[in-house]
Amino acid sequence: ADSIADIATDYYRMRRWLSERNRYLYARAMIQKANVSVDYKDYKKAIEIISDVRQSVDGEYYDLIAKSDMVLARISFIKNESPSERIKLLKDAVDNYRRAGLKYKQADALNTLGAMYRIAHDMDSAFYYLSEAGELIDSLDKPELKATNLAYIAGSYYLNKEYDKAISTAQRAISVADNSIDMSEPKYVVCKSYLSKNDLDSAMIMLRDVKFDTLVPKEKLMHLSIMFSIAKVKEDYKSALDYQEKMNVITYEIKNASQDESMLSIKNKYEKRNYYDK
């Protein structure tokens, strides 16, 4: 993917002087290249590319400016920086997608903005932007966006300790989604809400629908933590100990994977430095 992006950017760099269209395509290819750099955890390179894009496009290319804002917001999220900068970037992206008339992208950015306010524990702003996204999504035929929007709202209700609303909204999200959409998050919202209401039987029924083997490690950890909580309430010490041991194994695996990624990043930087030194 990185090589293809290089070819595309080189091609449009050669031809960008020929027409405005090629200049637009060059900038779009550069943004794609920045996304590839983020995938490879080369955030410095991605930021440099985005800086070049911002200098090369005119103000009327609102969609490209919005795309670049989303890349920078993604980098900020991965690096676990302060939510305030991400919120500013996402707001800019929402405004620029609106100017470009791209309702789908605007709604997606609004969803992400609402979720970001939820992370920042600003629940009033989270509900405001998620509701705004929901109104826009209702004018589109996009079940995946609607399901995501409802899932984020359900999670916000759960954090607000409005468990009945969390359960009903999460169940709506699950019913709206098609088979291609992962609905593990709203399912866990339902489970945790029932658990908070001390309705263990309903929580267990929801957990049976989750295919544990298909979950990624962090989702498995969430699943096991709920099972552990239920076992504790039931004073089922044998099951509680089993779940705790499984959680310890997965936590260890996640920690090792993170260290391996860090070493891979160091290896890539080392090889790149040697290449330029030559």
PDB file of C-alpha atoms in Angstrom:
ATOM      1  CA  ALA A   1       0.000   0.000   0.000  1.00  0.00           C
ATOM      2  CA  ASP A   2       2.859   2.366   0.813  1.00  0.00           C
ATOM      3  CA  SER A   3       4.527   1.643  -2.555  1.00  0.00           C
ATOM      4  CA  ILE A   4       1.282   2.254  -4.442  1.00  0.00           C
ATOM      5  CA  ALA A   5       0.819   5.543  -2.595  1.00  0.00           C
ATOM      6  CA  ASP A   6       4.399   6.531  -3.561  1.00  0.00           C
ATOM      7  CA  ILE A   7       3.674   5.825  -7.230  1.00  0.00           C
ATOM      8  CA  ALA A   8       0.446   7.826  -7.099  1.00  0.00           C
ATOM      9  CA  THR A   9       2.010  10.831  -5.389  1.00  0.00           C
ATOM     10  CA  ASP A  10       5.025  10.816  -7.768  1.00  0.00           C
ATOM     11  CA  TYR A  11       2.713  10.638 -10.785  1.00  0.00           C
ATOM     12  CA  TYR A  12       0.523  13.523  -9.689  1.00  0.00           C
ATOM     13  CA  ARG A  13       3.547  15.543  -8.565  1.00  0.00           C
ATOM     14  CA  MET A  14       4.872  15.312 -12.156  1.00  0.00           C
ATOM     15  CA  ARG A  15       1.551  16.320 -13.656  1.00  0.00           C
ATOM     16  CA  ARG A  16       0.141  18.656 -11.042  1.00  0.00           C
ATOM     17  CA  TRP A  17       1.073  21.728 -13.106  1.00  0.00           C
ATOM     18  CA  LEU A  18      -1.071  20.508 -16.026  1.00  0.00           C
ATOM     19  CA  SER A  19      -4.472  20.994 -14.424  1.00  0.00           C
ATOM     20  CA  GLU A  20      -6.329  21.857 -11.250  1.00  0.00           C
ATOM     21  CA  ARG A  21      -7.807  18.344 -11.266  1.00  0.00           C
ATOM     22  CA  ASN A  22      -4.392  16.716 -11.025  1.00  0.00           C
ATOM     23  CA  ARG A  23      -3.430  19.026  -8.186  1.00  0.00           C
ATOM     24  CA  TYR A  24      -6.531  17.838  -6.310  1.00  0.00           C
ATOM     25  CA  LEU A  25      -5.712  14.177  -7.012  1.00  0.00           C
ATOM     26  CA  TYR A  26      -2.120  14.709  -5.895  1.00  0.00           C
ATOM     27  CA  ALA A  27      -3.299  16.102  -2.550  1.00  0.00           C
ATOM     28  CA  ARG A  28      -5.795  13.245  -2.102  1.00  0.00           C
ATOM     29  CA  ALA A  29      -3.073  10.663  -2.800  1.00  0.00           C
ATOM     30  CA  MET A  30      -0.822  12.374  -0.263  1.00  0.00           C
ATOM     31  CA  ILE A  31      -3.524  12.108   2.416  1.00  0.00           C
ATOM     32  CA  GLN A  32      -3.832   8.400   1.659  1.00  0.00           C
ATOM     33  CA  LYS A  33      -0.069   8.107   2.027  1.00  0.00           C
ATOM     34  CA  ALA A  34      -0.310   9.859   5.406  1.00  0.00           C
ATOM     35  CA  ASN A  35      -2.893   7.292   6.519  1.00  0.00           C
ATOM     36  CA  VAL A  36      -0.507   4.486   5.502  1.00  0.00           C
ATOM     37  CA  SER A  37       2.240   6.148   7.566  1.00  0.00           C
ATOM     38  CA  VAL A  38      -0.109   6.198  10.579  1.00  0.00           C
ATOM     39  CA  ASP A  39      -0.773   2.467  10.059  1.00  0.00           C
ATOM     40  CA  TYR A  40       2.998   1.935  10.272  1.00  0.00           C
ATOM     41  CA  LYS A  41       3.191   4.204  13.362  1.00  0.00           C
ATOM     42  CA  ASP A  42       5.400   6.717  11.545  1.00  0.00           C
ATOM     43  CA  TYR A  43       3.486   9.683  12.934  1.00  0.00           C
ATOM     44  CA  LYS A  44       6.204  12.252  12.202  1.00  0.00           C
ATOM     45  CA  LYS A  45       6.118  11.378   8.505  1.00  0.00           C
ATOM     46  CA  ALA A  46       2.307  11.508   8.457  1.00  0.00           C
ATOM     47  CA  ILE A  47       2.274  14.962  10.062  1.00  0.00           C
ATOM     48  CA  GLU A  48       4.863  16.221   7.541  1.00  0.00           C
ATOM     49  CA  ILE A  49       2.739  14.928   4.657  1.00  0.00           C
ATOM     50  CA  ILE A  50      -0.400  16.592   6.038  1.00  0.00           C
ATOM     51  CA  SER A  51       1.510  19.854   6.431  1.00  0.00           C
ATOM     52  CA  ASP A  52       2.501  19.650   2.756  1.00  0.00           C
ATOM     53  CA  VAL A  53      -1.107  18.951   1.756  1.00  0.00           C
ATOM     54  CA  ARG A  54      -2.388  21.981   3.648  1.00  0.00           C
ATOM     55  CA  GLN A  55       0.116  24.187   1.833  1.00  0.00           C
ATOM     56  CA  SER A  56      -0.708  22.744  -1.596  1.00  0.00           C
ATOM     57  CA  VAL A  57      -4.532  22.919  -1.568  1.00  0.00           C
ATOM     58  CA  ASP A  58      -6.686  26.001  -1.878  1.00  0.00           C
ATOM     59  CA  GLY A  59      -9.369  26.958   0.609  1.00  0.00           C
ATOM     60  CA  GLU A  60     -12.190  25.629  -1.540  1.00  0.00           C
ATOM     61  CA  TYR A  61     -11.004  22.029  -1.206  1.00  0.00           C
ATOM     62  CA  TYR A  62     -12.929  21.623   2.026  1.00  0.00           C
ATOM     63  CA  ASP A  63     -13.158  17.827   1.751  1.00  0.00           C
ATOM     64  CA  LEU A  64      -9.364  17.462   1.588  1.00  0.00           C
ATOM     65  CA  ILE A  65      -8.856  19.828   4.519  1.00  0.00           C
ATOM     66  CA  ALA A  66     -11.426  17.796   6.496  1.00  0.00           C
ATOM     67  CA  LYS A  67      -9.666  14.528   5.584  1.00  0.00           C
ATOM     68  CA  SER A  68      -6.373  15.954   6.822  1.00  0.00           C
ATOM     69  CA  ASP A  69      -8.061  17.027  10.091  1.00  0.00           C
ATOM     70  CA  MET A  70      -9.330  13.460  10.577  1.00  0.00           C
ATOM     71  CA  VAL A  71      -5.808  12.038  10.047  1.00  0.00           C
ATOM     72  CA  LEU A  72      -4.353  14.417  12.643  1.00  0.00           C
ATOM     73  CA  ALA A  73      -7.172  13.573  15.066  1.00  0.00           C
ATOM     74  CA  ARG A  74      -6.441   9.872  14.559  1.00  0.00           C
ATOM     75  CA  ILE A  75      -2.761  10.413  15.348  1.00  0.00           C
ATOM     76  CA  SER A  76      -3.659  12.381  18.478  1.00  0.00           C
ATOM     77  CA  PHE A  77      -5.992   9.580  19.620  1.00  0.00           C
ATOM     78  CA  ILE A  78      -3.408   6.829  19.058  1.00  0.00           C
ATOM     79  CA  LYS A  79      -0.747   8.828  20.916  1.00  0.00           C
ATOM     80  CA  ASN A  80      -3.241   9.338  23.771  1.00  0.00           C
ATOM     81  CA  GLU A  81      -2.810  13.112  23.740  1.00  0.00           C
ATOM     82  CA  SER A  82      -5.183  15.568  25.427  1.00  0.00           C
ATOM     83  CA  PRO A  83      -8.764  15.262  24.090  1.00  0.00           C
ATOM     84  CA  SER A  84      -9.015  19.061  23.657  1.00  0.00           C
ATOM     85  CA  GLU A  85      -6.817  19.097  20.533  1.00  0.00           C
ATOM     86  CA  ARG A  86      -8.698  16.151  19.015  1.00  0.00           C
ATOM     87  CA  ILE A  87     -12.005  17.877  19.697  1.00  0.00           C
ATOM     88  CA  LYS A  88     -10.814  21.024  17.901  1.00  0.00           C
ATOM     89  CA  LEU A  89      -9.662  19.001  14.873  1.00  0.00           C
ATOM     90  CA  LEU A  90     -12.926  17.050  14.729  1.00  0.00           C
ATOM     91  CA  LYS A  91     -14.984  20.256  14.942  1.00  0.00           C
ATOM     92  CA  ASP A  92     -12.972  21.681  12.020  1.00  0.00           C
ATOM     93  CA  ALA A  93     -13.549  18.445  10.075  1.00  0.00           C
ATOM     94  CA  VAL A  94     -17.320  18.627  10.714  1.00  0.00           C
ATOM     95  CA  ASP A  95     -17.440  22.232   9.474  1.00  0.00           C
ATOM     96  CA  ASN A  96     -15.369  21.479   6.379  1.00  0.00           C
ATOM     97  CA  TYR A  97     -17.416  18.403   5.434  1.00  0.00           C
ATOM     98  CA  ARG A  98     -20.530  20.564   5.822  1.00  0.00           C
ATOM     99  CA  ARG A  99     -19.036  23.200   3.487  1.00  0.00           C
ATOM    100  CA  ALA A 100     -18.187  20.453   0.989  1.00  0.00           C
ATOM    101  CA  GLY A 101     -21.768  19.133   1.148  1.00  0.00           C
ATOM    102  CA  LEU A 102     -20.629  15.635   2.194  1.00  0.00           C
ATOM    103  CA  LYS A 103     -23.393  14.664   4.631  1.00  0.00           C
ATOM    104  CA  TYR A 104     -22.176  11.088   5.186  1.00  0.00           C
ATOM    105  CA  LYS A 105     -18.666  12.237   6.132  1.00  0.00           C
ATOM    106  CA  GLN A 106     -20.090  15.059   8.231  1.00  0.00           C
ATOM    107  CA  ALA A 107     -22.292  12.624  10.168  1.00  0.00           C
ATOM    108  CA  ASP A 108     -19.356  10.234  10.681  1.00  0.00           C
ATOM    109  CA  ALA A 109     -17.202  13.083  12.019  1.00  0.00           C
ATOM    110  CA  LEU A 110     -20.044  14.195  14.322  1.00  0.00           C
ATOM    111  CA  ASN A 111     -20.284  10.643  15.674  1.00  0.00           C
ATOM    112  CA  THR A 112     -16.555  10.629  16.396  1.00  0.00           C
ATOM    113  CA  LEU A 113     -16.771  14.096  17.978  1.00  0.00           C
ATOM    114  CA  GLY A 114     -19.578  12.978  20.294  1.00  0.00           C
ATOM    115  CA  ALA A 115     -17.598   9.882  21.284  1.00  0.00           C
ATOM    116  CA  MET A 116     -14.563  12.084  21.989  1.00  0.00           C
ATOM    117  CA  TYR A 117     -16.567  14.299  24.350  1.00  0.00           C
ATOM    118  CA  ARG A 118     -17.689  11.099  26.090  1.00  0.00           C
ATOM    119  CA  ILE A 119     -14.031  10.165  26.629  1.00  0.00           C
ATOM    120  CA  ALA A 120     -13.461  13.671  28.023  1.00  0.00           C
ATOM    121  CA  HIS A 121     -16.423  13.066  30.424  1.00  0.00           C
ATOM    122  CA  ASP A 122     -18.323  16.064  29.010  1.00  0.00           C
ATOM    123  CA  MET A 123     -21.628  14.240  28.751  1.00  0.00           C
ATOM    124  CA  ASP A 124     -23.749  17.284  27.827  1.00  0.00           C
ATOM    125  CA  SER A 125     -21.577  17.959  24.767  1.00  0.00           C
ATOM    126  CA  ALA A 126     -21.470  14.232  23.941  1.00  0.00           C
ATOM    127  CA  PHE A 127     -25.265  13.996  23.841  1.00  0.00           C
ATOM    128  CA  TYR A 128     -25.519  17.260  21.885  1.00  0.00           C
ATOM    129  CA  TYR A 129     -23.207  16.202  19.046  1.00  0.00           C
ATOM    130  CA  LEU A 130     -24.466  12.619  18.948  1.00  0.00           C
ATOM    131  CA  SER A 131     -28.029  13.929  18.663  1.00  0.00           C
ATOM    132  CA  GLU A 132     -26.931  16.281  15.870  1.00  0.00           C
ATOM    133  CA  ALA A 133     -25.309  13.333  14.107  1.00  0.00           C
ATOM    134  CA  GLY A 134     -28.465  11.266  14.575  1.00  0.00           C
ATOM    135  CA  GLU A 135     -30.651  13.933  12.953  1.00  0.00           C
ATOM    136  CA  LEU A 136     -28.328  14.106   9.954  1.00  0.00           C
ATOM    137  CA  ILE A 137     -28.109  10.312   9.676  1.00  0.00           C
ATOM    138  CA  ASP A 138     -31.913  10.046   9.617  1.00  0.00           C
ATOM    139  CA  SER A 139     -31.837  11.849   6.257  1.00  0.00           C
ATOM    140  CA  LEU A 140     -29.447   9.215   4.876  1.00  0.00           C
ATOM    141  CA  ASP A 141     -29.937   5.514   4.164  1.00  0.00           C
ATOM    142  CA  LYS A 142     -26.866   4.372   6.084  1.00  0.00           C
ATOM    143  CA  PRO A 143     -27.628   1.659   8.677  1.00  0.00           C
ATOM    144  CA  GLU A 144     -23.976   1.326   9.690  1.00  0.00           C
ATOM    145  CA  LEU A 145     -23.836   5.004  10.690  1.00  0.00           C
ATOM    146  CA  LYS A 146     -27.168   4.792  12.525  1.00  0.00           C
ATOM    147  CA  ALA A 147     -26.035   1.692  14.439  1.00  0.00           C
ATOM    148  CA  THR A 148     -22.757   3.351  15.432  1.00  0.00           C
ATOM    149  CA  ASN A 149     -24.568   6.512  16.502  1.00  0.00           C
ATOM    150  CA  LEU A 150     -27.010   4.580  18.694  1.00  0.00           C
ATOM    151  CA  ALA A 151     -24.164   2.518  20.169  1.00  0.00           C
ATOM    152  CA  TYR A 152     -22.307   5.696  21.194  1.00  0.00           C
ATOM    153  CA  ILE A 153     -25.486   7.176  22.702  1.00  0.00           C
ATOM    154  CA  ALA A 154     -26.113   3.927  24.612  1.00  0.00           C
ATOM    155  CA  GLY A 155     -22.584   4.036  26.012  1.00  0.00           C
ATOM    156  CA  SER A 156     -23.128   7.648  27.072  1.00  0.00           C
ATOM    157  CA  TYR A 157     -26.344   6.712  28.900  1.00  0.00           C
ATOM    158  CA  TYR A 158     -24.448   3.934  30.691  1.00  0.00           C
ATOM    159  CA  LEU A 159     -21.729   6.332  31.868  1.00  0.00           C
ATOM    160  CA  ASN A 160     -24.504   8.674  33.009  1.00  0.00           C
ATOM    161  CA  LYS A 161     -25.954   5.761  35.051  1.00  0.00           C
ATOM    162  CA  GLU A 162     -29.197   5.877  33.056  1.00  0.00           C
ATOM    163  CA  TYR A 163     -29.271   2.109  32.691  1.00  0.00           C
ATOM    164  CA  ASP A 164     -32.781   1.635  31.281  1.00  0.00           C
ATOM    165  CA  LYS A 165     -32.099   4.159  28.516  1.00  0.00           C
ATOM    166  CA  ALA A 166     -28.713   2.529  27.885  1.00  0.00           C
ATOM    167  CA  ILE A 167     -30.327  -0.898  27.465  1.00  0.00           C
ATOM    168  CA  SER A 168     -33.140   0.246  25.150  1.00  0.00           C
ATOM    169  CA  THR A 169     -30.802   2.378  22.977  1.00  0.00           C
ATOM    170  CA  ALA A 170     -28.187  -0.385  22.718  1.00  0.00           C
ATOM    171  CA  GLN A 171     -30.863  -2.880  21.702  1.00  0.00           C
ATOM    172  CA  ARG A 172     -32.031  -0.453  18.996  1.00  0.00           C
ATOM    173  CA  ALA A 173     -28.436  -0.240  17.747  1.00  0.00           C
ATOM    174  CA  ILE A 174     -28.235  -4.035  17.531  1.00  0.00           C
ATOM    175  CA  SER A 175     -31.566  -4.259  15.669  1.00  0.00           C
ATOM    176  CA  VAL A 176     -30.578  -1.541  13.158  1.00  0.00           C
ATOM    177  CA  ALA A 177     -27.165  -3.042  12.323  1.00  0.00           C
ATOM    178  CA  ASP A 178     -26.683  -5.519   9.505  1.00  0.00           C
ATOM    179  CA  ASN A 179     -24.470  -8.620   9.678  1.00  0.00           C
ATOM    180  CA  SER A 180     -21.351  -6.754   8.498  1.00  0.00           C
ATOM    181  CA  ILE A 181     -21.290  -4.440  11.525  1.00  0.00           C
ATOM    182  CA  ASP A 182     -19.619  -5.422  14.809  1.00  0.00           C
ATOM    183  CA  MET A 183     -22.124  -4.872  17.610  1.00  0.00           C
ATOM    184  CA  SER A 184     -20.034  -6.179  20.519  1.00  0.00           C
ATOM    185  CA  GLU A 185     -19.870  -2.728  22.174  1.00  0.00           C
ATOM    186  CA  PRO A 186     -23.657  -2.209  22.554  1.00  0.00           C
ATOM    187  CA  LYS A 187     -24.020  -5.841  23.664  1.00  0.00           C
ATOM    188  CA  TYR A 188     -21.573  -5.183  26.465  1.00  0.00           C
ATOM    189  CA  VAL A 189     -23.391  -1.955  27.318  1.00  0.00           C
ATOM    190  CA  VAL A 190     -26.559  -4.047  27.780  1.00  0.00           C
ATOM    191  CA  CYS A 191     -24.675  -6.596  29.902  1.00  0.00           C
ATOM    192  CA  LYS A 192     -23.040  -3.963  32.122  1.00  0.00           C
ATOM    193  CA  SER A 193     -26.321  -2.081  32.504  1.00  0.00           C
ATOM    194  CA  TYR A 194     -28.143  -5.233  33.613  1.00  0.00           C
ATOM    195  CA  LEU A 195     -25.249  -5.965  35.942  1.00  0.00           C
ATOM    196  CA  SER A 196     -25.545  -2.476  37.463  1.00  0.00           C
ATOM    197  CA  LYS A 197     -29.280  -3.133  37.950  1.00  0.00           C
ATOM    198  CA  ASN A 198     -28.340  -6.443  39.646  1.00  0.00           C
ATOM    199  CA  ASP A 199     -30.260  -8.381  36.967  1.00  0.00           C
ATOM    200  CA  LEU A 200     -27.713 -11.182  36.559  1.00  0.00           C
ATOM    201  CA  ASP A 201     -29.936 -13.508  34.536  1.00  0.00           C
ATOM    202  CA  SER A 202     -30.547 -10.903  31.808  1.00  0.00           C
ATOM    203  CA  ALA A 203     -26.827 -10.089  31.701  1.00  0.00           C
ATOM    204  CA  MET A 204     -25.966 -13.766  31.240  1.00  0.00           C
ATOM    205  CA  ILE A 205     -28.528 -14.161  28.430  1.00  0.00           C
ATOM    206  CA  MET A 206     -26.873 -11.292  26.524  1.00  0.00           C
ATOM    207  CA  LEU A 207     -23.403 -12.752  27.046  1.00  0.00           C
ATOM    208  CA  ARG A 208     -24.430 -16.075  25.503  1.00  0.00           C
ATOM    209  CA  ASP A 209     -24.953 -14.280  22.167  1.00  0.00           C
ATOM    210  CA  VAL A 210     -21.326 -13.135  22.067  1.00  0.00           C
ATOM    211  CA  LYS A 211     -18.912 -15.449  20.216  1.00  0.00           C
ATOM    212  CA  PHE A 212     -15.879 -15.268  22.490  1.00  0.00           C
ATOM    213  CA  ASP A 213     -13.386 -16.754  20.009  1.00  0.00           C
ATOM    214  CA  THR A 214     -14.107 -14.004  17.456  1.00  0.00           C
ATOM    215  CA  LEU A 215     -13.290 -11.179  19.887  1.00  0.00           C
ATOM    216  CA  VAL A 216     -10.038  -9.212  19.864  1.00  0.00           C
ATOM    217  CA  PRO A 217      -7.972  -9.356  23.106  1.00  0.00           C
ATOM    218  CA  LYS A 218      -9.374  -6.129  24.611  1.00  0.00           C
ATOM    219  CA  GLU A 219     -12.946  -7.308  23.948  1.00  0.00           C
ATOM    220  CA  LYS A 220     -12.123 -10.684  25.514  1.00  0.00           C
ATOM    221  CA  LEU A 221     -10.860  -8.826  28.565  1.00  0.00           C
ATOM    222  CA  MET A 222     -14.145  -6.906  28.803  1.00  0.00           C
ATOM    223  CA  HIS A 223     -16.146 -10.126  28.376  1.00  0.00           C
ATOM    224  CA  LEU A 224     -14.221 -11.924  31.096  1.00  0.00           C
ATOM    225  CA  SER A 225     -14.423  -8.945  33.471  1.00  0.00           C
ATOM    226  CA  ILE A 226     -18.232  -9.035  33.230  1.00  0.00           C
ATOM    227  CA  MET A 227     -18.254 -12.797  33.821  1.00  0.00           C
ATOM    228  CA  PHE A 228     -15.910 -12.262  36.770  1.00  0.00           C
ATOM    229  CA  SER A 229     -18.275  -9.633  38.255  1.00  0.00           C
ATOM    230  CA  ILE A 230     -21.260 -11.981  37.919  1.00  0.00           C
ATOM    231  CA  ALA A 231     -19.343 -14.838  39.540  1.00  0.00           C
ATOM    232  CA  LYS A 232     -18.372 -12.551  42.452  1.00  0.00           C
ATOM    233  CA  VAL A 233     -21.987 -11.523  43.060  1.00  0.00           C
ATOM    234  CA  LYS A 234     -23.043 -15.192  42.964  1.00  0.00           C
ATOM    235  CA  GLU A 235     -20.126 -16.077  45.261  1.00  0.00           C
ATOM    236  CA  ASP A 236     -19.023 -18.649  42.702  1.00  0.00           C
ATOM    237  CA  TYR A 237     -15.374 -18.584  43.768  1.00  0.00           C
ATOM    238  CA  LYS A 238     -14.187 -21.340  41.410  1.00  0.00           C
ATOM    239  CA  SER A 239     -15.513 -19.533  38.306  1.00  0.00           C
ATOM    240  CA  ALA A 240     -14.294 -16.163  39.606  1.00  0.00           C
ATOM    241  CA  LEU A 241     -10.763 -17.540  39.996  1.00  0.00           C
ATOM    242  CA  ASP A 242     -10.868 -19.110  36.496  1.00  0.00           C
ATOM    243  CA  TYR A 243     -11.948 -15.797  34.937  1.00  0.00           C
ATOM    244  CA  GLN A 244      -9.303 -13.894  36.867  1.00  0.00           C
ATOM    245  CA  GLU A 245      -6.556 -16.230  35.640  1.00  0.00           C
ATOM    246  CA  LYS A 246      -7.757 -15.922  32.041  1.00  0.00           C
ATOM    247  CA  MET A 247      -7.794 -12.120  32.366  1.00  0.00           C
ATOM    248  CA  ASN A 248      -4.226 -12.179  33.671  1.00  0.00           C
ATOM    249  CA  VAL A 249      -3.109 -14.226  30.638  1.00  0.00           C
ATOM    250  CA  ILE A 250      -4.771 -11.852  28.152  1.00  0.00           C
ATOM    251  CA  THR A 251      -3.411  -8.767  29.961  1.00  0.00           C
ATOM    252  CA  TYR A 252       0.080 -10.273  29.723  1.00  0.00           C
ATOM    253  CA  GLU A 253      -0.392 -10.967  25.991  1.00  0.00           C
ATOM    254  CA  ILE A 254      -1.592  -7.394  25.334  1.00  0.00           C
ATOM    255  CA  LYS A 255       1.390  -5.975  27.233  1.00  0.00           C
ATOM    256  CA  ASN A 256       3.856  -8.138  25.269  1.00  0.00           C
ATOM    257  CA  ALA A 257       2.210  -7.225  21.954  1.00  0.00           C
ATOM    258  CA  SER A 258       2.570  -3.536  22.814  1.00  0.00           C
ATOM    259  CA  GLN A 259       6.270  -4.021  23.602  1.00  0.00           C
ATOM    260  CA  ASP A 260       6.758  -5.929  20.322  1.00  0.00           C
ATOM    261  CA  GLU A 261       5.133  -3.068  18.392  1.00  0.00           C
ATOM    262  CA  SER A 262       7.408  -0.617  20.154  1.00  0.00           C
ATOM    263  CA  MET A 263      10.495  -2.656  19.193  1.00  0.00           C
ATOM    264  CA  LEU A 264       9.243  -2.903  15.602  1.00  0.00           C
ATOM    265  CA  SER A 265       8.958   0.894  15.514  1.00  0.00           C
ATOM    266  CA  ILE A 266      12.529   1.227  16.859  1.00  0.00           C
ATOM    267  CA  LYS A 267      13.754  -1.312  14.265  1.00  0.00           C
ATOM    268  CA  ASN A 268      12.086   0.623  11.424  1.00  0.00           C
ATOM    269  CA  LYS A 269      13.591   3.925  12.599  1.00  0.00           C
ATOM    270  CA  TYR A 270      17.030   2.298  12.961  1.00  0.00           C
ATOM    271  CA  GLU A 271      16.910   0.879   9.419  1.00  0.00           C
ATOM    272  CA  LYS A 272      15.685   4.216   8.045  1.00  0.00           C
ATOM    273  CA  ARG A 273      18.511   6.093   9.811  1.00  0.00           C
ATOM    274  CA  ASN A 274      21.117   3.683   8.415  1.00  0.00           C
ATOM    275  CA  TYR A 275      19.632   4.087   4.943  1.00  0.00           C
ATOM    276  CA  TYR A 276      19.927   7.908   5.058  1.00  0.00           C
ATOM    277  CA  ASP A 277      23.409   7.736   6.637  1.00  0.00           C
ATOM    278  CA  LYS A 278      24.581   5.819   3.571  1.00  0.00           C
TER     279      LYS A 278
END
